Short mmCIF file of C-alpha atoms and ligand atoms in Angstrom, two decimals:
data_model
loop_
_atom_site.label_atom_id
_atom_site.label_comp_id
_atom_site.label_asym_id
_atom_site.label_seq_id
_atom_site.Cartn_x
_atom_site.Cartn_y
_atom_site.Cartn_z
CA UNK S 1 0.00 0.00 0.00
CA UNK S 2 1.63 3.54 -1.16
CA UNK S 3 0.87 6.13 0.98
CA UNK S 4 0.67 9.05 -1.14
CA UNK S 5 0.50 13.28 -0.04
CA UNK S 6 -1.38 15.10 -2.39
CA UNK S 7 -0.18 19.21 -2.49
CA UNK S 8 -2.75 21.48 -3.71
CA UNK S 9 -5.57 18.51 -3.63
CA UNK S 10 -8.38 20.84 -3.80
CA UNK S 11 -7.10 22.15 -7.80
CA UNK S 12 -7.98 20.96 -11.21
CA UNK S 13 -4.94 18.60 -10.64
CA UNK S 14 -5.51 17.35 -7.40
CA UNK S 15 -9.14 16.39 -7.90
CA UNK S 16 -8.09 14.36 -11.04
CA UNK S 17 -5.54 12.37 -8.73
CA UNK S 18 -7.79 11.76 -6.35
CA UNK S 19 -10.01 10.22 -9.00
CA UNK S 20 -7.67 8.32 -10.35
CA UNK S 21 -6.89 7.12 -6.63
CA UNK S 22 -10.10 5.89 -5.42
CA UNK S 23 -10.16 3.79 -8.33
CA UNK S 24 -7.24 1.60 -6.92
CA UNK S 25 -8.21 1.43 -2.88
CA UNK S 26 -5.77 -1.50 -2.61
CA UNK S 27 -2.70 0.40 -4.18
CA UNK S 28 -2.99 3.36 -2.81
CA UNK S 29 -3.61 5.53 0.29
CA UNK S 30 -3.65 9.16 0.88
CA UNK S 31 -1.63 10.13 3.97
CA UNK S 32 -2.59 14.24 3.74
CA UNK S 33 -4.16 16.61 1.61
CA UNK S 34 -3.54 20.23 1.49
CA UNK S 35 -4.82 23.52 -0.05
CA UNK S 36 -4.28 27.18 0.38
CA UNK S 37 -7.70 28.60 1.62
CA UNK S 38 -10.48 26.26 0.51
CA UNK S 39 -11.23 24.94 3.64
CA UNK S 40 -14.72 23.58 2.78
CA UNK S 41 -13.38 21.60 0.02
CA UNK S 42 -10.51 20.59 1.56
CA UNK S 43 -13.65 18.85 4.60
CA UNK S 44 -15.39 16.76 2.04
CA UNK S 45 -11.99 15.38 0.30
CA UNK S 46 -11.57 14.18 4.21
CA UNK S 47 -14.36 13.04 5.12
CA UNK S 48 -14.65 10.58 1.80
CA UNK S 49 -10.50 9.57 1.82
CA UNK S 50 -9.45 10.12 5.40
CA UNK S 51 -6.31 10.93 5.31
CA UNK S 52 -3.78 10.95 7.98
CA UNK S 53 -3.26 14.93 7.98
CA UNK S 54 -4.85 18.07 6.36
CA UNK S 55 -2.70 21.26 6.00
CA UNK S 56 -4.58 24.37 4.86
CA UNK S 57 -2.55 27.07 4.59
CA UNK S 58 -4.59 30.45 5.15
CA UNK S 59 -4.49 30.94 9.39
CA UNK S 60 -8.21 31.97 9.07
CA UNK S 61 -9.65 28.77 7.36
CA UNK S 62 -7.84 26.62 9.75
CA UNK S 63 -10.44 27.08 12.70
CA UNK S 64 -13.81 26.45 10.77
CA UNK S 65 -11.75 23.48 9.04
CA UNK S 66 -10.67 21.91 12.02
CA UNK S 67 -14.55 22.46 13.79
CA UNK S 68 -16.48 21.00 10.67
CA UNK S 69 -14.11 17.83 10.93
CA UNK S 70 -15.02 17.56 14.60
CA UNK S 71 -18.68 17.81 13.68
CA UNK S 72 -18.49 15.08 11.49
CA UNK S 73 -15.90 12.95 13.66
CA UNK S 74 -13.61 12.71 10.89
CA UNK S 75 -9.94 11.85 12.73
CA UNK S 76 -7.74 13.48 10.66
CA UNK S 77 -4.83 15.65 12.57
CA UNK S 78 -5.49 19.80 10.77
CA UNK S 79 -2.07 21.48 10.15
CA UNK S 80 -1.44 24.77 9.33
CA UNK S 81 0.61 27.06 7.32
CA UNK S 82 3.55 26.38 4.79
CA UNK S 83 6.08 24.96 7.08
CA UNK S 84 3.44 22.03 7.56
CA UNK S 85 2.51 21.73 4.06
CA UNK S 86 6.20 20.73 3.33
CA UNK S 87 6.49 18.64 6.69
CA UNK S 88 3.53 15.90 5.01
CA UNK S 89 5.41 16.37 2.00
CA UNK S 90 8.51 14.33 3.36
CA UNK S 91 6.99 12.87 5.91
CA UNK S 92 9.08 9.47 6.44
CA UNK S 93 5.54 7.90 5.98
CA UNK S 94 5.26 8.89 2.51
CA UNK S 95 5.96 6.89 -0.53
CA UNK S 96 4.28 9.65 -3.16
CA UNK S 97 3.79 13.17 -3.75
CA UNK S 98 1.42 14.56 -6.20
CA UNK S 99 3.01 18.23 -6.19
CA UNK S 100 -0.06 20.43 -7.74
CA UNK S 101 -0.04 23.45 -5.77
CA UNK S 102 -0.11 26.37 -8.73
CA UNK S 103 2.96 28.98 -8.82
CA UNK S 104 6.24 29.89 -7.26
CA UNK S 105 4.17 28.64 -3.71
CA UNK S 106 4.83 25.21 -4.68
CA UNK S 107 8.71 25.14 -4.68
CA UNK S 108 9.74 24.72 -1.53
CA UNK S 109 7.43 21.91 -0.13
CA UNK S 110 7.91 20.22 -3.94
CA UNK S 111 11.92 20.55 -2.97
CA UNK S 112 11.05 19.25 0.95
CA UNK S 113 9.44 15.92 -0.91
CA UNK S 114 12.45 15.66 -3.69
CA UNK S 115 15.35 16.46 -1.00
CA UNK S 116 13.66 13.40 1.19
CA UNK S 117 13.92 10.89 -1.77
CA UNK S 118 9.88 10.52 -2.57
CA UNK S 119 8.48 9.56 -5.55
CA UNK S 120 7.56 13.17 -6.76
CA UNK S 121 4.68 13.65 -9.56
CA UNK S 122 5.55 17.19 -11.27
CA UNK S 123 2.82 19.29 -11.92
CA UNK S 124 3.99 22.60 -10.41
CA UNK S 125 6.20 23.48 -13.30
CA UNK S 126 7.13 26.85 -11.74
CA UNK S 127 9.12 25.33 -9.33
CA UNK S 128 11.32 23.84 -12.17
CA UNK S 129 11.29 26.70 -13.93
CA UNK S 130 12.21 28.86 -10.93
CA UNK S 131 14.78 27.14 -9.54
CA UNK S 132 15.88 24.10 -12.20
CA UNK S 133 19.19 23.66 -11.64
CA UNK S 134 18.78 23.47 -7.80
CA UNK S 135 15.81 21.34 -8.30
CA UNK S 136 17.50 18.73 -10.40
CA UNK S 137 20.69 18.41 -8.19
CA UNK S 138 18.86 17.56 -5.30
CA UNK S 139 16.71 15.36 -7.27
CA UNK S 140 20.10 13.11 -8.75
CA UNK S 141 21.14 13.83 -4.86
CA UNK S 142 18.98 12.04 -2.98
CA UNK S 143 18.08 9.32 -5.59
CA UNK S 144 14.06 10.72 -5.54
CA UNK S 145 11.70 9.48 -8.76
CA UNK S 146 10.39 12.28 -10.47
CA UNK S 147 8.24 12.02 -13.44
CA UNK S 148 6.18 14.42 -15.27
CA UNK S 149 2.42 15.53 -14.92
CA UNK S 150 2.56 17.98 -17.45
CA UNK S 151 0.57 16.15 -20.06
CA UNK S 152 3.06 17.59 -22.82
CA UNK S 153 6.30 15.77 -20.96
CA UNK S 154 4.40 12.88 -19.47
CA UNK S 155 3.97 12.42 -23.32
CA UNK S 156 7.87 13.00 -24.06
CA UNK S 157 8.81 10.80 -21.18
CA UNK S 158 6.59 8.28 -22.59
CA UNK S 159 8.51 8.59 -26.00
CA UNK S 160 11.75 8.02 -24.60
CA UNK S 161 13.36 4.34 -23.61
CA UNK S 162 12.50 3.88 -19.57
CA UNK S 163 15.46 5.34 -18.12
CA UNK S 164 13.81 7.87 -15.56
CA UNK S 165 16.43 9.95 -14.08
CA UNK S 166 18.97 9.10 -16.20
CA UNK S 167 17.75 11.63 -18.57
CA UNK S 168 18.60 14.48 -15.70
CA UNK S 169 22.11 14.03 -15.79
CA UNK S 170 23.14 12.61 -19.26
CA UNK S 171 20.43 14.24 -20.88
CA UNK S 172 18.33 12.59 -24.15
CA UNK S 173 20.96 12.91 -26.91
CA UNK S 174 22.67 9.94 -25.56
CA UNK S 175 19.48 7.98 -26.50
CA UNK S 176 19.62 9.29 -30.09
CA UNK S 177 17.10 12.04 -29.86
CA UNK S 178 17.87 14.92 -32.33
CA UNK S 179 14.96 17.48 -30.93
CA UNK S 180 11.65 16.86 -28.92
CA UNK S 181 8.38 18.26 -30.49
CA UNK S 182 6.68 20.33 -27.97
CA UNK S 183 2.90 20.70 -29.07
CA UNK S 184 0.56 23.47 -28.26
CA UNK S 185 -3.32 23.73 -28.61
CA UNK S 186 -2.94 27.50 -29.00
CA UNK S 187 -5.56 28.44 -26.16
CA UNK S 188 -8.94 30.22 -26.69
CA UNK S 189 -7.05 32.99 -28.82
CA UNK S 190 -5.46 30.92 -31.98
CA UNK S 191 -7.85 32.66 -34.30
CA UNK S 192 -9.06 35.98 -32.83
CA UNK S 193 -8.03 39.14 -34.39
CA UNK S 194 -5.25 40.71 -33.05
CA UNK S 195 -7.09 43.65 -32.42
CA UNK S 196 -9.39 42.24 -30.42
CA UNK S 197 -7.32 40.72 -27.92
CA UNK S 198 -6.83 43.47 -26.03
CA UNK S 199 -10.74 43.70 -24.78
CA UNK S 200 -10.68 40.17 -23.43
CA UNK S 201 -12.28 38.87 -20.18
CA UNK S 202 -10.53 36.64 -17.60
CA UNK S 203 -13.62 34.50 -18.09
CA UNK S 204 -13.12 34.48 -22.46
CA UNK S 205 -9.48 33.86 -21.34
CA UNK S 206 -10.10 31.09 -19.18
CA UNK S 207 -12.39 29.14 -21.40
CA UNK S 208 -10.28 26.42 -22.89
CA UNK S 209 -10.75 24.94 -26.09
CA UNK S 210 -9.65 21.28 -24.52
CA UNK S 211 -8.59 21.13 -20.91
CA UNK S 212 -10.61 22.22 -17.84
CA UNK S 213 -7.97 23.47 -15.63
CA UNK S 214 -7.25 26.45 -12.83
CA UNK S 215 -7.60 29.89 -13.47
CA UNK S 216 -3.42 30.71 -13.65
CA UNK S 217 -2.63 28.08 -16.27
CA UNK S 218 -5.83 28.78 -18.30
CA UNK S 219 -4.48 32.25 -18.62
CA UNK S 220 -1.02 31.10 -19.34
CA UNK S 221 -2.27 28.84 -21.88
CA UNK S 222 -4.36 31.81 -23.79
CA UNK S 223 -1.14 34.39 -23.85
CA UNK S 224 0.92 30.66 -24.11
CA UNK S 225 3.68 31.75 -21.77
CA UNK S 226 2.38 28.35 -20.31
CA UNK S 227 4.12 26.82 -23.56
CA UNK S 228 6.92 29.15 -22.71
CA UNK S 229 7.27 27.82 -19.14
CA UNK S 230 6.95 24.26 -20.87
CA UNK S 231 9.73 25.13 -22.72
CA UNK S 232 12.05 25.80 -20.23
CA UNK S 233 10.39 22.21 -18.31
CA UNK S 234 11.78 20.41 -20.93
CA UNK S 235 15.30 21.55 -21.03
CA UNK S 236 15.56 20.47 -17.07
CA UNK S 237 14.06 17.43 -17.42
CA UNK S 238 15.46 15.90 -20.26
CA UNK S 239 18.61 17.69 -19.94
CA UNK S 240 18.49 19.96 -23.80
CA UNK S 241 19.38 23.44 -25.00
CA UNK S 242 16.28 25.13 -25.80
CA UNK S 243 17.00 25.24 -29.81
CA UNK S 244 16.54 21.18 -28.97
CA UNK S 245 12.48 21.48 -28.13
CA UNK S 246 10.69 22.73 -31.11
CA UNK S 247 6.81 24.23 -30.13
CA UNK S 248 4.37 23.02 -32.58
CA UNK S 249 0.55 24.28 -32.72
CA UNK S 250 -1.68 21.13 -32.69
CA UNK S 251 -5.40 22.67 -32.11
CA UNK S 252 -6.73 19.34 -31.07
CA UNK S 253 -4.80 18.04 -28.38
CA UNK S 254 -4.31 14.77 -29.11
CA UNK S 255 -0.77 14.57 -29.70
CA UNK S 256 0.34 15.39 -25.88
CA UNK S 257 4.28 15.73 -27.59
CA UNK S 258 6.65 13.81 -29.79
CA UNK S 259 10.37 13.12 -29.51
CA UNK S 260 12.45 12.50 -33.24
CA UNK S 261 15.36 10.30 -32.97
CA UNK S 262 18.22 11.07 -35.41
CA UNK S 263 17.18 7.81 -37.92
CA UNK S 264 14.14 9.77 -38.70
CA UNK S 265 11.76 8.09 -36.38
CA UNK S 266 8.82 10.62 -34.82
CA UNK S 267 7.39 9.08 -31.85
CA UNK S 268 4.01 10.41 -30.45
CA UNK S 269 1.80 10.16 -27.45
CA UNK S 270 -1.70 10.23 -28.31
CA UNK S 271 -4.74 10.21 -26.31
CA UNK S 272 -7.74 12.02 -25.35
CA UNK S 273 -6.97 15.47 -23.38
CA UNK S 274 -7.75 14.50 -19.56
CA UNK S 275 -5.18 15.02 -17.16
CA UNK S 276 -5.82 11.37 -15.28
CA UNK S 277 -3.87 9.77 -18.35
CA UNK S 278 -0.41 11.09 -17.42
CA UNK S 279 -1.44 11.48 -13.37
CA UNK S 280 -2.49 7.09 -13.67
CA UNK S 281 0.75 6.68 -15.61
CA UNK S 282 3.03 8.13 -13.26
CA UNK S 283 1.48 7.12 -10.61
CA UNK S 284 2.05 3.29 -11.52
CA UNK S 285 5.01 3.88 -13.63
CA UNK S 286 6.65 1.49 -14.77
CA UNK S 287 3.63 0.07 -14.58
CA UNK S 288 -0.30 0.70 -16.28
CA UNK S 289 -3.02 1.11 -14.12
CA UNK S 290 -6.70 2.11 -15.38
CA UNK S 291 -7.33 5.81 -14.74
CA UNK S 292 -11.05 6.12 -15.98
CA UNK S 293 -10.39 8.15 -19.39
CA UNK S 294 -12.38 7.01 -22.19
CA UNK S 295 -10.97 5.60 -25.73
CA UNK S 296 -9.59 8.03 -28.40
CA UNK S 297 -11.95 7.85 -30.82
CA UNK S 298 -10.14 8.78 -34.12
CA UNK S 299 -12.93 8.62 -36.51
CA UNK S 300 -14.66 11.31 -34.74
CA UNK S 301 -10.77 13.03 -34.50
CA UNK S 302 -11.10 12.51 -37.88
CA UNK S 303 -8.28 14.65 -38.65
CA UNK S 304 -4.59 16.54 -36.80
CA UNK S 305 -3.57 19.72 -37.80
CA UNK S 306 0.14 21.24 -37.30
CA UNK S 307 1.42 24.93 -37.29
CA UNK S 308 3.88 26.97 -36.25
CA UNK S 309 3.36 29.33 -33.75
CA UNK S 310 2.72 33.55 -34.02
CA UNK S 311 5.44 34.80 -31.94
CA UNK S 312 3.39 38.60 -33.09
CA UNK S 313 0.03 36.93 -31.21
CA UNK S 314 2.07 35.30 -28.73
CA UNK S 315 5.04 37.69 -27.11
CA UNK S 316 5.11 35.89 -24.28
CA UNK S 317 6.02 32.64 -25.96
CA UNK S 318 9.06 35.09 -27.24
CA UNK S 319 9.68 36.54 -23.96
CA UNK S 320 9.81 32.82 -22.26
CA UNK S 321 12.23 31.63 -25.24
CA UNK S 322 14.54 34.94 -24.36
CA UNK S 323 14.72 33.38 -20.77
CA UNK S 324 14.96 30.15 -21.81
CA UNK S 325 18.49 30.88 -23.67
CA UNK S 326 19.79 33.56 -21.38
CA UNK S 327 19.40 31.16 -18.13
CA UNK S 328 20.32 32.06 -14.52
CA UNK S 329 17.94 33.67 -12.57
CA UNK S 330 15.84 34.99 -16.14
CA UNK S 331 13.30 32.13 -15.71
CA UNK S 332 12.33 33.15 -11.86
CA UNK S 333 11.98 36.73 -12.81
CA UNK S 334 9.66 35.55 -16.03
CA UNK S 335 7.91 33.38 -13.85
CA UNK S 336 7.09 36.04 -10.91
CA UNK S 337 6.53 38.67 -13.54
CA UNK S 338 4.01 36.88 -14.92
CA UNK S 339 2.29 35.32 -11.85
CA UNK S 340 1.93 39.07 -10.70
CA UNK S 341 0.62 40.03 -14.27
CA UNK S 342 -1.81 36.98 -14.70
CA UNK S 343 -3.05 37.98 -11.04
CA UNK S 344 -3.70 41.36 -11.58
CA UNK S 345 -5.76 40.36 -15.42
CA UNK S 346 -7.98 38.28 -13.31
CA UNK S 347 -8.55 40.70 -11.10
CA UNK S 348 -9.35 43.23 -14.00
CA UNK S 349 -6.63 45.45 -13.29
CA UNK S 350 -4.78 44.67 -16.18
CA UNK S 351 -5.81 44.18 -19.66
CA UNK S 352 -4.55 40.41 -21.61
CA UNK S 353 -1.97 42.42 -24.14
CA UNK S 354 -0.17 44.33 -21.20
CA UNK S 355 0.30 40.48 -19.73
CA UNK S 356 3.27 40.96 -22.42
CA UNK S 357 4.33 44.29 -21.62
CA UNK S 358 4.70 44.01 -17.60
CA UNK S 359 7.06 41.17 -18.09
CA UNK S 360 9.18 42.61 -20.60
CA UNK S 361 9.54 45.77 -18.71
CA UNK S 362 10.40 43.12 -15.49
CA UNK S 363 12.77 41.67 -17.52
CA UNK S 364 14.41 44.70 -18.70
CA UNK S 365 15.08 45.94 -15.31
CA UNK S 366 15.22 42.91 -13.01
CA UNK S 367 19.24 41.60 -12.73
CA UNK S 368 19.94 38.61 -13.86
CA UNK S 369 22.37 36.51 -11.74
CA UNK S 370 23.75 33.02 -10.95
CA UNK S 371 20.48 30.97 -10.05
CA UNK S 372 23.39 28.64 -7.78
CA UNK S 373 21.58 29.21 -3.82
CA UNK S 374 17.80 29.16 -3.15
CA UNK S 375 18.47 32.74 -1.85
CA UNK S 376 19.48 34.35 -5.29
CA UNK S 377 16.38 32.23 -6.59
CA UNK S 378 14.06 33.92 -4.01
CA UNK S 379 16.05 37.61 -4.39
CA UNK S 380 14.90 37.94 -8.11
CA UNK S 381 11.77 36.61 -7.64
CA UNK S 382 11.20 38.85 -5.23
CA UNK S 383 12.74 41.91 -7.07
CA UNK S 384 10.45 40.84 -10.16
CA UNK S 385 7.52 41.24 -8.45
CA UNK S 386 8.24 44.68 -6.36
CA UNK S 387 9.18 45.82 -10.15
CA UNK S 388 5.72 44.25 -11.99
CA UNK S 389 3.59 45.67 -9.18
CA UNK S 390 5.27 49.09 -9.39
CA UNK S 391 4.62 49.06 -12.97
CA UNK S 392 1.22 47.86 -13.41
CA UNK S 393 0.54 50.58 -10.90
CA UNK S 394 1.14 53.22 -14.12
CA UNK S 395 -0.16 51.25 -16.42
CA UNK S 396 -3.58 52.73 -17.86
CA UNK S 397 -6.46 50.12 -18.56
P1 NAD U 401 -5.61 25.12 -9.36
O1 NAD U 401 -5.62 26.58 -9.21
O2 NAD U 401 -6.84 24.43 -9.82
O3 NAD U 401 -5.21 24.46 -7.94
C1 NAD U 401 -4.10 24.91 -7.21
C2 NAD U 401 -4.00 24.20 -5.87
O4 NAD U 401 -2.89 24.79 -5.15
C3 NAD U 401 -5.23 24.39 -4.97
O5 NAD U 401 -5.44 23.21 -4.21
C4 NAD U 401 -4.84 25.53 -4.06
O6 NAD U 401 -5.51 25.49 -2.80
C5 NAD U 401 -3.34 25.28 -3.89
N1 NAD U 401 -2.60 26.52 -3.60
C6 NAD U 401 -2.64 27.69 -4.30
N2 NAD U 401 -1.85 28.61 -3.74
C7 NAD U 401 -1.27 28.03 -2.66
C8 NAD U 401 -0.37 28.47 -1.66
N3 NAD U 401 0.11 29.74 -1.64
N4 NAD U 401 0.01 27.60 -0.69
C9 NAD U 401 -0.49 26.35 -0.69
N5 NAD U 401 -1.34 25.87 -1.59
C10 NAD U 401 -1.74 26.69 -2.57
O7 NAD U 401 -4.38 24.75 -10.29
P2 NAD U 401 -4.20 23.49 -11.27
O8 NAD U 401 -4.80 23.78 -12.57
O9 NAD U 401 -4.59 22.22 -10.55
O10 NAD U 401 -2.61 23.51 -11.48
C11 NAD U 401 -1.71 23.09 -10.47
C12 NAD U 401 -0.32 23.00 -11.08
O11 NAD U 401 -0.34 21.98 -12.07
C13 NAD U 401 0.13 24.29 -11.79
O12 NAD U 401 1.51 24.45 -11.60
C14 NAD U 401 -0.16 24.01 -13.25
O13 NAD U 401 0.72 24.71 -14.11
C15 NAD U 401 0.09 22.51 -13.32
N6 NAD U 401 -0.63 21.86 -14.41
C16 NAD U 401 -1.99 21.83 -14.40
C17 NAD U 401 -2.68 21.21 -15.44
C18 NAD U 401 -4.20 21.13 -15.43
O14 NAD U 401 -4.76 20.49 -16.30
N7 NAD U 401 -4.89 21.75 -14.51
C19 NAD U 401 -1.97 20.63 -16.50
C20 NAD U 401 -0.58 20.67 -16.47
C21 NAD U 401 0.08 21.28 -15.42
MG1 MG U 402 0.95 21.20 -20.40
#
């Protein structure tokens, strides 16, 4: 029986996995759950999978949390705050951790479960993109398992022969890989004008053509700085240069990625877009386990289109690839740029096209230094945000 920690349960990505888990009772357990403020949520995923621990992390949901499991005389121990989120993330208990909390707040518990040697599910690619270098060398350090959730690199991984870390330190050349095909559904926004994009709602934004997913990556996915971040995902975990992952528009999602080998071969991952596919194989990897998703049906499919993608429409797929080949500490400062922008558009402070323009300016005037220390890490994401706040404060709507 694996005894597995969910982080950020309560998401789009944590609700999947716990799917997928209560369809295996005798494989799996959960040992906690955790989320930031929903603390209602957070009571019902207890009550039905009782797991050892909940840690919410807001101080003001942690009373009514802890009173509504006593009402119900539910027995799981309520944590609170960050320091316990990461403590059930290595918990010596723990054989698993599904890391889905969204953003730069996932990076430290993500590192407490990879510096502890757990099996660690990736879903919170901020955290490699942040801080990859770090985040890698503790991985090869302390011999932990960590496979992709990101449908797109679940895909590649599935591509490539079933070496699992190796990849991390020798990188996928040494397999005879000449680039990896990184595909793209394009978001909401493939086809409308250019013009118009600048009158766009958070809610036209995040309304996804093929995935149902939280608010953050449905916006990244519409200005596709999510393919951005992707980017730089891939060149940790497979160990490439960036001129090695090529980003490909696919509209329908069915292709999750491809890798080409250098005799010509193209291997794809096909299957119908729902996140349970990659979270059921890593979860059993290297084995296959049933994870509820339906058959592709490729009559209806009926057809796959390719294109390549409108750096014009997209600037922050050109702003991510910038960061991507300059390195350091330019993929923190993208990331916190943007997770302050993306914040402040779904807050309708900030219109979609100046998503763009706040982290260009960040990255203009943010240093970039050696990402070697969590502290320089944490400096320029803090510095990028100070600088995007500053700036969206003289930015007119
Ligand atoms: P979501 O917004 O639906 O859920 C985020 C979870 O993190 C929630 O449980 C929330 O309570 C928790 N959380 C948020 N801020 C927190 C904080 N400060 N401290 C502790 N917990 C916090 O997000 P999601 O769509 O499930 O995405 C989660 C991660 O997975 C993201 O990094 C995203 O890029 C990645 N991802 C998601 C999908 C998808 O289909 N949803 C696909 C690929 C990758
Ligand atoms: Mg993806």
């Amino acid at each position: 029986m694996q005894q597995v920690t969910i982080l950020g349960s309560t998401g789009s990505i944590g609700v999947s996995t716990l799917d997928v888990l209560s369809r295996h009772p005798e494989r799996y357990q959960v040992f906690a759950l955790t989320a930031d403020r929903q603390w209602q949520a957070l009571a019902d995923q207890c009550l039905r999978f009782k797991p050892r621990y909940a840690v919410i992390n807001a101080d003001d949901a942690y009373a009514p949390l802890v009173e509504r499991l006593k009402a119900s005389g539910c027995t799981t121990d309520v944590l609170c705050g960050t320091e316990a989120i990461a403590a059930v993330a290595s918990h010596a208990d723990v054989h698993t951790v599904m890391a889905a909390i969204v953003g730069a707040a996932g990076l430290m518990p993500t590192l407490a479960a990879v510096r502890t040697g757990k099996k660690v599910l990736l879903a919170n690619k901020e955290a490699l993109v942040m801080a990859g270098g770090l985040f890698t060398r503790a991985v090869l350090e302390s011999g932990a398992c960590l496979l992709p959730i990101d449908s797109e690199h679940n895909a590649i991984f599935q591509c490539l022969p079933n070496q699992q870390n190796n990849f991390l330190r020798d990188g996928v050349t040494t397999s005879g890989v000449r680039k990896i095909l990184l595909t793209a559904s394009g978001g909401p926004f493939l086809h409308t004008p250019v013009d118009a994009l600048g009158a766009v709602t958070p809610e036209q934004a995040c309304a996804h053509p093929n995935w149902r997913m939280g608010q953050k990556i449905s916006v990244d996915s519409a200005t596709m700085l999510n393919k951005g971040l992707e980017l730089i995902e891939a060149c940790w975990l497979f160990n490439v240069p960036p001129q090695q992952v090529e980003v490909v528009i696919h509209p329908q999602s069915v292709i999750h990625s491809m890798v080409e080998y250098i005799d010509g071969s193209v291997l794809a991952q096909l299957g119908n877009p729902d996140m349970r596919t990659p979270i059921a194989h890593a979860l059993a990897w290297p084995e296959r386990i049933d994870s509820g998703v339906s058959s592709l049906d490729l009559i209806a499919t009926a057809r796959l289109d390719f294109a390549a993608p409108d750096t014009e429409r997209f600037p922050c797929l050109r702003l991510a690839q910038q960061a991507a080949a300059q390195g350091a500490t330019a993929p923190a400062i993208l990331n916190a740029a943007n997770e302050v922008a993306v914040a402040a558009f779904l807050d309708r402070r900030l219109g979609f096209r100046q998503i763009p323009q706040v982290i260009e300016q960040v990255m203009a005037q943010v240093a970039v230094t050696a990402a070697d220390s969590l502290d320089a890490v944490q400096w320029a994401d803090t510095q990028a945000r100070s600088c995007a706040g500053t700036f969206i404060g003289t930015l007119q709507r």
